[in-house]
Each structure stands twice: as C-alpha cells, then as structure tokens.
PDB file of C-alpha atoms and ligand atoms in Angstrom:
ATOM      1  CA  MET A 254      18.774   6.987  -7.471  1.00 70.00           C
ATOM      2  CA  SER A 255      15.236   7.934  -6.510  1.00 87.00           C
ATOM      3  CA  PHE A 256      12.452   6.230  -8.407  1.00 94.00           C
ATOM      4  CA  LEU A 257       9.591   8.116  -6.786  1.00 97.00           C
ATOM      5  CA  ARG A 258      10.103  11.717  -5.727  1.00 97.00           C
ATOM      6  CA  VAL A 259       7.471  13.669  -3.811  1.00 97.00           C
ATOM      7  CA  SER A 260       8.498  17.345  -3.681  1.00 96.00           C
ATOM      8  CA  ASN A 261       6.818  19.960  -1.563  1.00 97.00           C
ATOM      9  CA  VAL A 262       3.367  18.521  -2.162  1.00 97.00           C
ATOM     10  CA  GLU A 263       0.334  20.260  -0.792  1.00 97.00           C
ATOM     11  CA  LYS A 264      -3.243  19.065  -1.156  1.00 97.00           C
ATOM     12  CA  THR A 265      -6.255  21.079  -0.064  1.00 96.00           C
ATOM     13  CA  TYR A 266      -9.875  20.014  -0.218  1.00 94.00           C
ATOM     14  CA  LEU A 267     -13.052  21.991   0.262  1.00 90.00           C
ATOM     15  CA  GLY A 268     -14.776  20.787   3.416  1.00 86.00           C
ATOM     16  CA  GLU A 269     -18.532  20.421   3.984  1.00 87.00           C
ATOM     17  CA  ARG A 270     -18.953  24.084   4.899  1.00 89.00           C
ATOM     18  CA  LYS A 271     -16.747  25.117   1.980  1.00 88.00           C
ATOM     19  CA  GLU A 272     -13.836  25.659   4.344  1.00 90.00           C
ATOM     20  CA  GLU A 273     -10.331  24.723   3.209  1.00 91.00           C
ATOM     21  CA  VAL A 274      -9.054  21.401   4.564  1.00 91.00           C
ATOM     22  CA  ILE A 275      -5.290  21.081   4.209  1.00 94.00           C
ATOM     23  CA  ALA A 276      -4.844  17.323   3.842  1.00 95.00           C
ATOM     24  CA  LEU A 277      -1.119  17.461   3.051  1.00 97.00           C
ATOM     25  CA  SER A 278       1.388  20.235   3.489  1.00 95.00           C
ATOM     26  CA  LYS A 279       5.007  20.512   2.382  1.00 92.00           C
ATOM     27  CA  MET A 280       5.274  16.789   1.897  1.00 95.00           C
ATOM     28  CA  SER A 281       8.639  15.715   0.517  1.00 96.00           C
ATOM     29  CA  PHE A 282      10.369  12.352   0.330  1.00 96.00           C
ATOM     30  CA  ASP A 283      12.176  10.073  -2.071  1.00 96.00           C
ATOM     31  CA  CYS A 284      11.761   6.356  -2.606  1.00 96.00           C
ATOM     32  CA  ARG A 285      14.434   4.243  -4.252  1.00 96.00           C
ATOM     33  CA  ASP A 286      13.744   1.641  -6.904  1.00 95.00           C
ATOM     34  CA  GLY A 287      13.029  -1.647  -5.113  1.00 95.00           C
ATOM     35  CA  GLU A 288      12.422  -0.073  -1.717  1.00 97.00           C
ATOM     36  CA  PHE A 289       9.631  -1.214   0.628  1.00 98.00           C
ATOM     37  CA  LEU A 290       8.374   1.990   2.153  1.00 98.00           C
ATOM     38  CA  CYS A 291       5.799   1.896   4.957  1.00 98.00           C
ATOM     39  CA  ILE A 292       3.789   4.922   5.988  1.00 98.00           C
ATOM     40  CA  VAL A 293       2.151   5.154   9.408  1.00 97.00           C
ATOM     41  CA  GLY A 294       0.305   8.030  11.025  1.00 95.00           C
ATOM     42  CA  PRO A 295      -2.855   8.990  12.891  1.00 94.00           C
ATOM     43  CA  THR A 296      -6.214   8.749  11.202  1.00 93.00           C
ATOM     44  CA  GLY A 297      -6.893  11.673   8.877  1.00 92.00           C
ATOM     45  CA  CYS A 298      -3.232  12.633   8.423  1.00 94.00           C
ATOM     46  CA  GLY A 299      -3.461  12.223   4.643  1.00 96.00           C
ATOM     47  CA  LYS A 300      -2.078   8.721   3.980  1.00 96.00           C
ATOM     48  CA  THR A 301      -4.808   7.742   1.510  1.00 94.00           C
ATOM     49  CA  THR A 302      -4.641  11.186  -0.072  1.00 96.00           C
ATOM     50  CA  LEU A 303      -0.921  10.704  -0.619  1.00 97.00           C
ATOM     51  CA  LEU A 304      -1.443   7.304  -2.302  1.00 96.00           C
ATOM     52  CA  ARG A 305      -4.215   8.726  -4.505  1.00 95.00           C
ATOM     53  CA  LEU A 306      -1.887  11.511  -5.621  1.00 96.00           C
ATOM     54  CA  ILE A 307       0.936   9.070  -6.377  1.00 96.00           C
ATOM     55  CA  ALA A 308      -1.502   6.838  -8.285  1.00 94.00           C
ATOM     56  CA  GLY A 309      -2.526   9.876 -10.356  1.00 94.00           C
ATOM     57  CA  LEU A 310      -6.187   9.633  -9.251  1.00 93.00           C
ATOM     58  CA  GLU A 311      -5.924  13.240  -8.060  1.00 95.00           C
ATOM     59  CA  GLN A 312      -3.596  16.158  -8.654  1.00 95.00           C
ATOM     60  CA  PRO A 313      -1.655  17.986  -5.924  1.00 97.00           C
ATOM     61  CA  THR A 314      -2.771  21.563  -5.230  1.00 96.00           C
ATOM     62  CA  SER A 315       0.895  22.491  -5.474  1.00 97.00           C
ATOM     63  CA  GLY A 316       4.211  20.674  -5.600  1.00 97.00           C
ATOM     64  CA  ASP A 317       5.304  17.854  -7.796  1.00 95.00           C
ATOM     65  CA  ILE A 318       5.366  14.037  -7.843  1.00 97.00           C
ATOM     66  CA  MET A 319       7.868  12.395 -10.179  1.00 96.00           C
ATOM     67  CA  LEU A 320       8.002   8.742 -11.113  1.00 95.00           C
ATOM     68  CA  ALA A 321      11.157   7.667 -12.935  1.00 91.00           C
ATOM     69  CA  ASP A 322      11.903  11.313 -13.790  1.00 87.00           C
ATOM     70  CA  THR A 323       8.458  12.078 -15.205  1.00 92.00           C
ATOM     71  CA  THR A 324       5.872  14.193 -13.415  1.00 93.00           C
ATOM     72  CA  ILE A 325       2.721  12.211 -12.669  1.00 92.00           C
ATOM     73  CA  GLN A 326      -0.202  13.820 -14.406  1.00 89.00           C
ATOM     74  CA  GLY A 327      -2.898  11.213 -14.232  1.00 87.00           C
ATOM     75  CA  LEU A 328      -3.392   7.477 -14.108  1.00 86.00           C
ATOM     76  CA  ASN A 329      -0.308   5.756 -15.447  1.00 83.00           C
ATOM     77  CA  ARG A 330       0.814   2.277 -16.332  1.00 83.00           C
ATOM     78  CA  GLU A 331       3.648   2.208 -13.811  1.00 88.00           C
ATOM     79  CA  THR A 332       1.432   2.229 -10.728  1.00 91.00           C
ATOM     80  CA  THR A 333      -1.413   0.248  -9.164  1.00 91.00           C
ATOM     81  CA  LEU A 334      -3.286   0.934  -5.940  1.00 92.00           C
ATOM     82  CA  VAL A 335      -4.750  -1.804  -3.719  1.00 91.00           C
ATOM     83  CA  PHE A 336      -7.431  -0.553  -1.347  1.00 84.00           C
ATOM     84  CA  GLN A 337      -8.250  -1.507   2.224  1.00 76.00           C
ATOM     85  CA  GLN A 338     -11.703  -2.747   1.359  1.00 72.00           C
ATOM     86  CA  TYR A 339     -11.920  -5.765  -0.854  1.00 70.00           C
ATOM     87  CA  SER A 340     -12.402  -4.232  -4.229  1.00 82.00           C
ATOM     88  CA  LEU A 341     -12.975  -7.217  -6.483  1.00 91.00           C
ATOM     89  CA  PHE A 342     -15.672  -7.228  -9.138  1.00 93.00           C
ATOM     90  CA  PRO A 343     -18.326  -9.433  -7.500  1.00 93.00           C
ATOM     91  CA  TRP A 344     -19.718 -10.625 -10.841  1.00 95.00           C
ATOM     92  CA  ARG A 345     -16.349 -11.920 -12.080  1.00 96.00           C
ATOM     93  CA  ASN A 346     -14.715 -15.100 -10.907  1.00 96.00           C
ATOM     94  CA  VAL A 347     -11.168 -15.145  -9.501  1.00 96.00           C
ATOM     95  CA  ILE A 348      -9.293 -15.588 -12.765  1.00 97.00           C
ATOM     96  CA  ASP A 349     -11.366 -12.954 -14.588  1.00 97.00           C
ATOM     97  CA  ASN A 350     -10.761 -10.535 -11.730  1.00 96.00           C
ATOM     98  CA  VAL A 351      -7.017 -11.134 -11.863  1.00 96.00           C
ATOM     99  CA  CYS A 352      -6.657 -10.701 -15.617  1.00 95.00           C
ATOM    100  CA  PHE A 353      -8.992  -7.711 -15.890  1.00 93.00           C
ATOM    101  CA  SER A 354      -6.204  -5.330 -17.006  1.00 90.00           C
ATOM    102  CA  LEU A 355      -5.090  -7.795 -19.699  1.00 93.00           C
ATOM    103  CA  GLU A 356      -8.651  -8.050 -20.965  1.00 94.00           C
ATOM    104  CA  MET A 357      -8.761  -4.244 -21.201  1.00 91.00           C
ATOM    105  CA  LYS A 358      -5.589  -4.493 -23.289  1.00 90.00           C
ATOM    106  CA  LYS A 359      -7.410  -6.958 -25.567  1.00 93.00           C
ATOM    107  CA  ILE A 360      -4.997  -9.811 -24.820  1.00 94.00           C
ATOM    108  CA  PRO A 361      -6.631 -13.071 -26.034  1.00 96.00           C
ATOM    109  CA  LYS A 362      -8.063 -15.439 -23.468  1.00 96.00           C
ATOM    110  CA  LYS A 363      -5.400 -18.155 -23.547  1.00 97.00           C
ATOM    111  CA  PRO A 364      -2.305 -15.989 -22.873  1.00 96.00           C
ATOM    112  CA  ARG A 365      -4.402 -13.846 -20.518  1.00 96.00           C
ATOM    113  CA  TYR A 366      -5.343 -16.846 -18.388  1.00 97.00           C
ATOM    114  CA  LYS A 367      -1.782 -18.164 -18.474  1.00 96.00           C
ATOM    115  CA  GLU A 368      -0.479 -14.884 -17.066  1.00 94.00           C
ATOM    116  CA  ALA A 369      -3.273 -14.675 -14.475  1.00 95.00           C
ATOM    117  CA  LYS A 370      -2.564 -18.271 -13.344  1.00 96.00           C
ATOM    118  CA  LYS A 371       1.029 -17.304 -12.618  1.00 92.00           C
ATOM    119  CA  PHE A 372      -0.111 -14.659 -10.116  1.00 91.00           C
ATOM    120  CA  ILE A 373      -2.881 -16.803  -8.659  1.00 94.00           C
ATOM    121  CA  ASP A 374      -0.212 -19.433  -7.917  1.00 90.00           C
ATOM    122  CA  LEU A 375       2.116 -16.752  -6.542  1.00 86.00           C
ATOM    123  CA  VAL A 376      -0.472 -15.700  -3.945  1.00 87.00           C
ATOM    124  CA  GLY A 377      -1.160 -19.345  -3.078  1.00 88.00           C
ATOM    125  CA  LEU A 378      -4.680 -19.675  -4.529  1.00 91.00           C
ATOM    126  CA  ASN A 379      -4.109 -22.351  -7.104  1.00 94.00           C
ATOM    127  CA  GLY A 380      -7.431 -24.175  -7.619  1.00 96.00           C
ATOM    128  CA  PHE A 381      -9.685 -21.202  -6.888  1.00 97.00           C
ATOM    129  CA  GLU A 382      -9.690 -19.758 -10.413  1.00 97.00           C
ATOM    130  CA  LYS A 383     -13.413 -20.349 -10.986  1.00 97.00           C
ATOM    131  CA  ALA A 384     -14.597 -19.270  -7.527  1.00 96.00           C
ATOM    132  CA  PHE A 385     -16.541 -16.023  -7.126  1.00 96.00           C
ATOM    133  CA  PRO A 386     -15.556 -13.401  -4.539  1.00 94.00           C
ATOM    134  CA  TYR A 387     -18.570 -14.229  -2.311  1.00 94.00           C
ATOM    135  CA  GLU A 388     -17.381 -17.837  -2.128  1.00 95.00           C
ATOM    136  CA  ILE A 389     -13.942 -17.086  -0.667  1.00 94.00           C
ATOM    137  CA  SER A 390     -12.745 -15.576   2.633  1.00 91.00           C
ATOM    138  CA  GLY A 391     -11.629 -11.985   3.203  1.00 88.00           C
ATOM    139  CA  GLY A 392      -7.970 -13.001   3.300  1.00 87.00           C
ATOM    140  CA  MET A 393      -8.343 -14.843  -0.002  1.00 91.00           C
ATOM    141  CA  GLN A 394     -10.102 -11.866  -1.569  1.00 92.00           C
ATOM    142  CA  GLN A 395      -7.256  -9.612  -0.520  1.00 89.00           C
ATOM    143  CA  ARG A 396      -4.754 -12.061  -2.041  1.00 89.00           C
ATOM    144  CA  ILE A 397      -6.722 -11.878  -5.285  1.00 93.00           C
ATOM    145  CA  ALA A 398      -6.697  -8.082  -5.145  1.00 92.00           C
ATOM    146  CA  ILE A 399      -2.892  -8.259  -4.882  1.00 90.00           C
ATOM    147  CA  ALA A 400      -2.670 -10.807  -7.708  1.00 90.00           C
ATOM    148  CA  ARG A 401      -4.835  -8.533  -9.855  1.00 93.00           C
ATOM    149  CA  ALA A 402      -2.551  -5.568  -9.093  1.00 90.00           C
ATOM    150  CA  LEU A 403       0.547  -7.644  -9.963  1.00 88.00           C
ATOM    151  CA  CYS A 404      -0.995  -8.869 -13.212  1.00 90.00           C
ATOM    152  CA  TYR A 405      -1.122  -5.239 -14.264  1.00 88.00           C
ATOM    153  CA  ASN A 406       2.669  -5.421 -13.935  1.00 87.00           C
ATOM    154  CA  PRO A 407       3.233  -2.093 -12.199  1.00 91.00           C
ATOM    155  CA  ARG A 408       6.720  -0.972 -11.226  1.00 92.00           C
ATOM    156  CA  LEU A 409       5.230   0.726  -8.200  1.00 95.00           C
ATOM    157  CA  LEU A 410       2.701  -1.076  -6.018  1.00 95.00           C
ATOM    158  CA  LEU A 411       0.673   1.131  -3.666  1.00 96.00           C
ATOM    159  CA  LEU A 412      -1.204  -0.582  -0.834  1.00 95.00           C
ATOM    160  CA  ASP A 413      -3.629   1.222   1.466  1.00 95.00           C
ATOM    161  CA  GLU A 414      -4.025  -0.805   4.673  1.00 93.00           C
ATOM    162  CA  PRO A 415      -4.560  -3.937   2.605  1.00 90.00           C
ATOM    163  CA  PHE A 416      -4.575  -6.295   5.605  1.00 89.00           C
ATOM    164  CA  GLY A 417      -6.432  -4.008   8.010  1.00 87.00           C
ATOM    165  CA  ALA A 418      -9.588  -6.105   8.118  1.00 82.00           C
ATOM    166  CA  LEU A 419      -7.874  -9.468   8.624  1.00 84.00           C
ATOM    167  CA  ASP A 420      -7.229 -11.512  11.749  1.00 86.00           C
ATOM    168  CA  GLU A 421      -3.666 -11.580  13.046  1.00 92.00           C
ATOM    169  CA  ARG A 422      -2.722 -15.020  11.751  1.00 88.00           C
ATOM    170  CA  THR A 423      -3.947 -14.339   8.232  1.00 85.00           C
ATOM    171  CA  ARG A 424      -2.342 -10.917   8.336  1.00 88.00           C
ATOM    172  CA  HIS A 425       1.039 -12.425   9.272  1.00 93.00           C
ATOM    173  CA  ARG A 426       0.790 -15.009   6.515  1.00 88.00           C
ATOM    174  CA  LEU A 427      -0.056 -12.408   3.907  1.00 88.00           C
ATOM    175  CA  GLN A 428       2.785 -10.176   5.096  1.00 93.00           C
ATOM    176  CA  GLU A 429       5.213 -13.034   4.475  1.00 93.00           C
ATOM    177  CA  GLU A 430       3.685 -13.713   1.070  1.00 88.00           C
ATOM    178  CA  LEU A 431       3.871 -10.066   0.103  1.00 92.00           C
ATOM    179  CA  LEU A 432       7.537  -9.913   1.100  1.00 94.00           C
ATOM    180  CA  SER A 433       8.391 -12.931  -0.981  1.00 90.00           C
ATOM    181  CA  ILE A 434       6.509 -11.464  -3.970  1.00 89.00           C
ATOM    182  CA  TRP A 435       8.313  -8.150  -3.467  1.00 93.00           C
ATOM    183  CA  GLN A 436      11.649  -9.954  -3.499  1.00 93.00           C
ATOM    184  CA  GLN A 437      10.804 -12.196  -6.434  1.00 90.00           C
ATOM    185  CA  GLU A 438       9.168  -9.593  -8.637  1.00 87.00           C
ATOM    186  CA  GLN A 439      11.465  -6.716  -7.637  1.00 89.00           C
ATOM    187  CA  LYS A 440       8.718  -4.160  -7.203  1.00 92.00           C
ATOM    188  CA  THR A 441       8.857  -0.865  -5.388  1.00 96.00           C
ATOM    189  CA  VAL A 442       6.199  -0.814  -2.674  1.00 97.00           C
ATOM    190  CA  VAL A 443       4.544   2.011  -0.730  1.00 97.00           C
ATOM    191  CA  PHE A 444       2.438   0.438   2.008  1.00 97.00           C
ATOM    192  CA  VAL A 445       0.139   2.358   4.367  1.00 97.00           C
ATOM    193  CA  THR A 446      -0.733   0.796   7.704  1.00 96.00           C
ATOM    194  CA  HIS A 447      -1.963   1.674  11.179  1.00 93.00           C
ATOM    195  CA  ASN A 448      -0.174  -1.329  12.560  1.00 95.00           C
ATOM    196  CA  ILE A 449       3.338  -0.603  13.868  1.00 96.00           C
ATOM    197  CA  ASP A 450       4.245  -4.286  14.089  1.00 97.00           C
ATOM    198  CA  GLU A 451       3.348  -4.667  10.417  1.00 97.00           C
ATOM    199  CA  ALA A 452       5.461  -1.650   9.429  1.00 98.00           C
ATOM    200  CA  VAL A 453       8.535  -2.855  11.349  1.00 98.00           C
ATOM    201  CA  PHE A 454       8.107  -6.366   9.916  1.00 98.00           C
ATOM    202  CA  LEU A 455       7.797  -5.225   6.291  1.00 98.00           C
ATOM    203  CA  ALA A 456       9.606  -1.971   5.714  1.00 98.00           C
ATOM    204  CA  SER A 457      13.028  -1.023   4.458  1.00 97.00           C
ATOM    205  CA  ARG A 458      12.059   2.416   5.741  1.00 98.00           C
ATOM    206  CA  ILE A 459       9.146   3.800   7.749  1.00 98.00           C
ATOM    207  CA  LEU A 460       7.806   7.330   7.348  1.00 98.00           C
ATOM    208  CA  VAL A 461       5.804   8.502  10.349  1.00 97.00           C
ATOM    209  CA  MET A 462       3.283  11.194   9.431  1.00 97.00           C
ATOM    210  CA  ARG A 463       1.600  13.730  11.651  1.00 95.00           C
ATOM    211  CA  ASP A 464      -1.689  15.472  10.988  1.00 91.00           C
ATOM    212  CA  ARG A 465      -3.170  18.982  10.925  1.00 85.00           C
ATOM    213  CA  PRO A 466      -1.804  19.379   8.345  1.00 90.00           C
ATOM    214  CA  GLY A 467      -0.464  16.029   7.146  1.00 93.00           C
ATOM    215  CA  ARG A 468       3.318  15.933   6.836  1.00 95.00           C
ATOM    216  CA  ILE A 469       6.278  13.762   7.685  1.00 96.00           C
ATOM    217  CA  GLU A 470       7.313  13.813  11.311  1.00 95.00           C
ATOM    218  CA  GLN A 471      10.114  11.265  11.315  1.00 96.00           C
ATOM    219  CA  GLU A 472      11.817   8.606   9.279  1.00 97.00           C
ATOM    220  CA  PHE A 473      13.189   5.235  10.428  1.00 97.00           C
ATOM    221  CA  LYS A 474      15.526   3.177   8.329  1.00 97.00           C
ATOM    222  CA  ILE A 475      14.948  -0.505   9.175  1.00 97.00           C
ATOM    223  CA  ASN A 476      18.077  -2.545   8.721  1.00 96.00           C
ATOM    224  CA  LEU A 477      16.936  -5.685  10.551  1.00 97.00           C
ATOM    225  CA  PRO A 478      17.807  -8.876   8.651  1.00 96.00           C
ATOM    226  CA  ARG A 479      14.960 -10.809   6.960  1.00 96.00           C
ATOM    227  CA  PRO A 480      12.986 -12.850   7.841  1.00 94.00           C
ATOM    228  CA  ARG A 481      12.448 -10.638  10.849  1.00 97.00           C
ATOM    229  CA  GLU A 482      12.012 -12.056  14.292  1.00 97.00           C
ATOM    230  CA  ARG A 483       9.165 -10.253  16.023  1.00 96.00           C
ATOM    231  CA  ARG A 484      10.423 -11.209  19.461  1.00 96.00           C
ATOM    232  CA  SER A 485      13.995 -10.017  18.935  1.00 97.00           C
ATOM    233  CA  LYS A 486      15.294  -7.179  21.090  1.00 97.00           C
ATOM    234  CA  GLU A 487      15.999  -5.029  18.037  1.00 97.00           C
ATOM    235  CA  PHE A 488      12.489  -5.536  16.614  1.00 98.00           C
ATOM    236  CA  LEU A 489      10.843  -4.631  19.898  1.00 98.00           C
ATOM    237  CA  ALA A 490      13.113  -1.608  20.371  1.00 97.00           C
ATOM    238  CA  LEU A 491      12.116  -0.221  16.962  1.00 97.00           C
ATOM    239  CA  HIS A 492       8.462  -0.957  17.653  1.00 97.00           C
ATOM    240  CA  ILE A 493       8.685   1.081  20.850  1.00 97.00           C
ATOM    241  CA  ARG A 494      10.469   4.000  19.152  1.00 97.00           C
ATOM    242  CA  VAL A 495       7.831   4.270  16.413  1.00 97.00           C
ATOM    243  CA  ARG A 496       5.036   3.954  18.970  1.00 97.00           C
ATOM    244  CA  GLU A 497       6.539   6.715  21.107  1.00 97.00           C
ATOM    245  CA  ILE A 498       6.584   9.131  18.176  1.00 96.00           C
ATOM    246  CA  LEU A 499       2.973   8.293  17.279  1.00 95.00           C
ATOM    247  CA  GLU A 500       1.847   8.700  20.868  1.00 95.00           C
ATOM    248  CA  LYS A 501       3.562  12.061  21.061  1.00 94.00           C
ATOM    249  CA  ILE A 502       1.672  13.194  17.948  1.00 93.00           C
ATOM    250  CA  LEU A 503      -1.628  11.947  19.359  1.00 90.00           C
ATOM    251  CA  THR A 504      -1.054  13.520  22.760  1.00 89.00           C
ATOM    252  CA  ALA A 505      -0.207  16.853  21.130  1.00 84.00           C
ATOM    253  CA  ASN A 506      -3.528  16.597  19.284  1.00 74.00           C
ATOM    254  CA  ASN A 507      -5.422  15.399  22.309  1.00 65.00           C
ATOM    255  CA  GLN A 508      -6.875  12.523  20.359  1.00 55.00           C
ATOM    256  CA  GLY A 509      -6.896  10.213  23.313  1.00 53.00           C
ATOM    257  CA  GLY A 510      -4.613   7.454  22.147  1.00 51.00           C
ATOM    258  CA  ALA A 511      -6.227   5.850  19.090  1.00 55.00           C
ATOM    259  CA  LEU A 512      -3.848   5.159  16.248  1.00 59.00           C
TER     260      LEU A 512
HETATM  261  N1  LIG B 267     -12.550  14.229  -1.154  1.00 71.53           N
HETATM  262  C1  LIG B 267     -12.350  14.895  -0.021  1.00 71.53           C
HETATM  263  N2  LIG B 267     -13.028  16.029   0.278  1.00 71.53           N
HETATM  264  C2  LIG B 267     -12.816  16.726   1.421  1.00 71.53           C
HETATM  265  N3  LIG B 267     -11.921  16.361   2.358  1.00 71.53           N
HETATM  266  C3  LIG B 267     -11.224  15.220   2.144  1.00 71.53           C
HETATM  267  C4  LIG B 267     -11.396  14.438   0.955  1.00 71.53           C
HETATM  268  N4  LIG B 267     -10.554  13.369   1.014  1.00 71.53           N
HETATM  269  C5  LIG B 267      -9.893  13.486   2.187  1.00 71.53           C
HETATM  270  N5  LIG B 267     -10.283  14.594   2.856  1.00 71.53           N
HETATM  271  C6  LIG B 267      -9.749  15.077   4.147  1.00 71.53           C
HETATM  272  O1  LIG B 267      -8.329  15.042   4.058  1.00 71.53           O
HETATM  273  C7  LIG B 267      -7.768  14.593   5.269  1.00 71.53           C
HETATM  274  C8  LIG B 267      -6.897  13.370   4.991  1.00 71.53           C
HETATM  275  O2  LIG B 267      -7.726  12.265   4.638  1.00 71.53           O
HETATM  276  P1  LIG B 267      -7.135  10.831   4.280  1.00 71.53           P
HETATM  277  O3  LIG B 267      -8.281   9.979   3.910  1.00 71.53           O
HETATM  278  O4  LIG B 267      -6.053  10.994   3.319  1.00 71.53           O
HETATM  279  O5  LIG B 267      -6.545  10.392   5.699  1.00 71.53           O
HETATM  280  P2  LIG B 267      -5.894   8.990   6.154  1.00 71.53           P
HETATM  281  O6  LIG B 267      -4.586   9.300   6.785  1.00 71.53           O
HETATM  282  O7  LIG B 267      -5.917   8.053   5.014  1.00 71.53           O
HETATM  283  O8  LIG B 267      -6.909   8.512   7.299  1.00 71.53           O
HETATM  284  P3  LIG B 267      -7.264   7.002   7.763  1.00 71.53           P
HETATM  285  O9  LIG B 267      -6.092   6.540   8.556  1.00 71.53           O
HETATM  286  O10 LIG B 267      -8.464   7.182   8.621  1.00 71.53           O
HETATM  287  O11 LIG B 267      -7.531   6.187   6.543  1.00 71.53           O
HETATM  288  C9  LIG B 267      -8.922  14.335   6.230  1.00 71.53           C
HETATM  289  O12 LIG B 267      -9.102  15.488   7.015  1.00 71.53           O
HETATM  290  C10 LIG B 267     -10.092  14.122   5.286  1.00 71.53           C
HETATM  291  O13 LIG B 267     -11.298  14.507   5.912  1.00 71.53           O
HETATM  292 MG1  LIG B 268      -6.841   6.172   4.698  1.00 71.53          MG
END
C-alpha cells in the first residue's frame, strides 16, 4: 500500500522578471511505508521544491500529495525535513536543539531530556549534550540535525542533500548510521542527493529526475543485499546505469556535465 502518493503535481513560480518558472510538471509517484526512496537529478530540476511540497511548506499549483490517505495541506506532524545546510539553533546546546519539538509541545524537562538522550545516543554523540553547535564539527552538526528530526517522531523523514557538505569518510559513516536508524525506527525516508554512489548505497528505489520542467525520467529498484558492497559488480553496474541516464539528461540540456 502506498504511504505517500504524489499525483500529477505541478509547481510554478514567478521568476525575477515575473515570468512563469515551471519547477515541477506532471510529477507522479508512490512511496510505500518503510521505503527508502532516493531522488537524484540535475541542479534546478525541482528536488528541493518537491520536498518542500511534501513537507507542506508550500502548496502545489495543481495536483495532489497524499500522506496516509490524507491530502497534505500544510505543515503536519507526520513529516520532518532536514536541510543541506546545518540548520541548528546556534544559541541552543545539543540537547536543547534535539528536544526543541518536545519543548514546543510543553513536555517537562526531565522526560524531554530523556527522549532527546535516546536520539543523541542513536546518532553516536553521547557526551556532547551540553556542547554548542559552534563547538562541534559539520558531521556532528548534521547528526544532531537528524537526531532533532527523529525526536519529532515523524513517520516520514525528508532529507535534502544532508551529507552534501561532508568529506567522503564522514559521509560514508553517516550513511551507515542513517541506514541503521531507518531499520531500527522503521521510518519512511525520501532522500535527495547529487551523489550517485550515495543513492545506490542507500536506496530501496531511486527516482531519476530531469529538468525543464522537473519530472521523473526513470526509476530503478535496488534489490542489492545490505550492507552493500561498493566494489561489487552489481553495485558498480547500477552506478553506471544511473550515471548514464543523468549524463543523457545533461547532454540534452547542454549543461556540460555537472551533476
Ligand atoms: N521561491 C522561488 N521562486 C522562484 N523560483 C524558484 C523558487 N524556488 C525554486 N525556484 C525555481 O524552481 C526550480 C527548481 O528549484 P529547486 O531548488 O527545487 O531545484 P533543485 O533540484 O533542488 O536544485 P539543486 O540541485 O541545485 O538544489 C529552479 O529553476 C529554481 O530557480
Ligand atoms: Mg535543492
């Protein structure tokens, strides 16, 4: 059964010269409960727009997005979005960042901290509760952003290039952590990335988008067993297939090869 259903979604913006920019056109896909969906596509193809629509931060110009059989009409408790840039509150320490949503719900300090601790431990940052964002590395800040999103207890976790700014080693470690959290907490994940290796490593399914206007070009179901071996023949073969599609899109657009 589909948990998230995006049906015929179109999103238009007004550009700088008041011209219409079609960010998304005729976008349709389903996502099952518990799926790990990765979305890749050239810059400007509407990936962030799509996540913002699913999160209820914006409304589609036309079409419909349903979450557990209810049309999304604004911010909702089922969904949280983690951004590419570290988005912690700089004036709050780690634990107060993580339990922010519980504080908004007026949960008293003791149970709030207990819950936050659980997620701080889950992302491997036990001992850093009192540190401030400026005192910890980028990778640690991104872990905290994920812990904060989990503390909100969403059924659907949306991540917009969350590891884009990290070095490869840290990125790989966080990918493994995210997978184990996904398995343990049984969340549904929609994860946007520019990195094909990351998509093949994480996804149950990859949607490749094209731009002008943004829409789905192709879908890959990834059945490789976990943990995935990056050097396996099957992994590399999938990597190449996704790359070929993306390169075709870029060549058609004459964008000169940048993903
Ligand atoms: N608020 C806005 N006003 C006008 N145009 C916008 C707005 N937000 C996005 N757009 C346009 O919509 C299109 C899709 O943008 P979006 O940010 O969703 O792309 P993206 O796939 O996330 O790109 P990137 O990979 O660079 O993050 C772009 O042409 C962008 O300029
Ligand atoms: Mg984006």
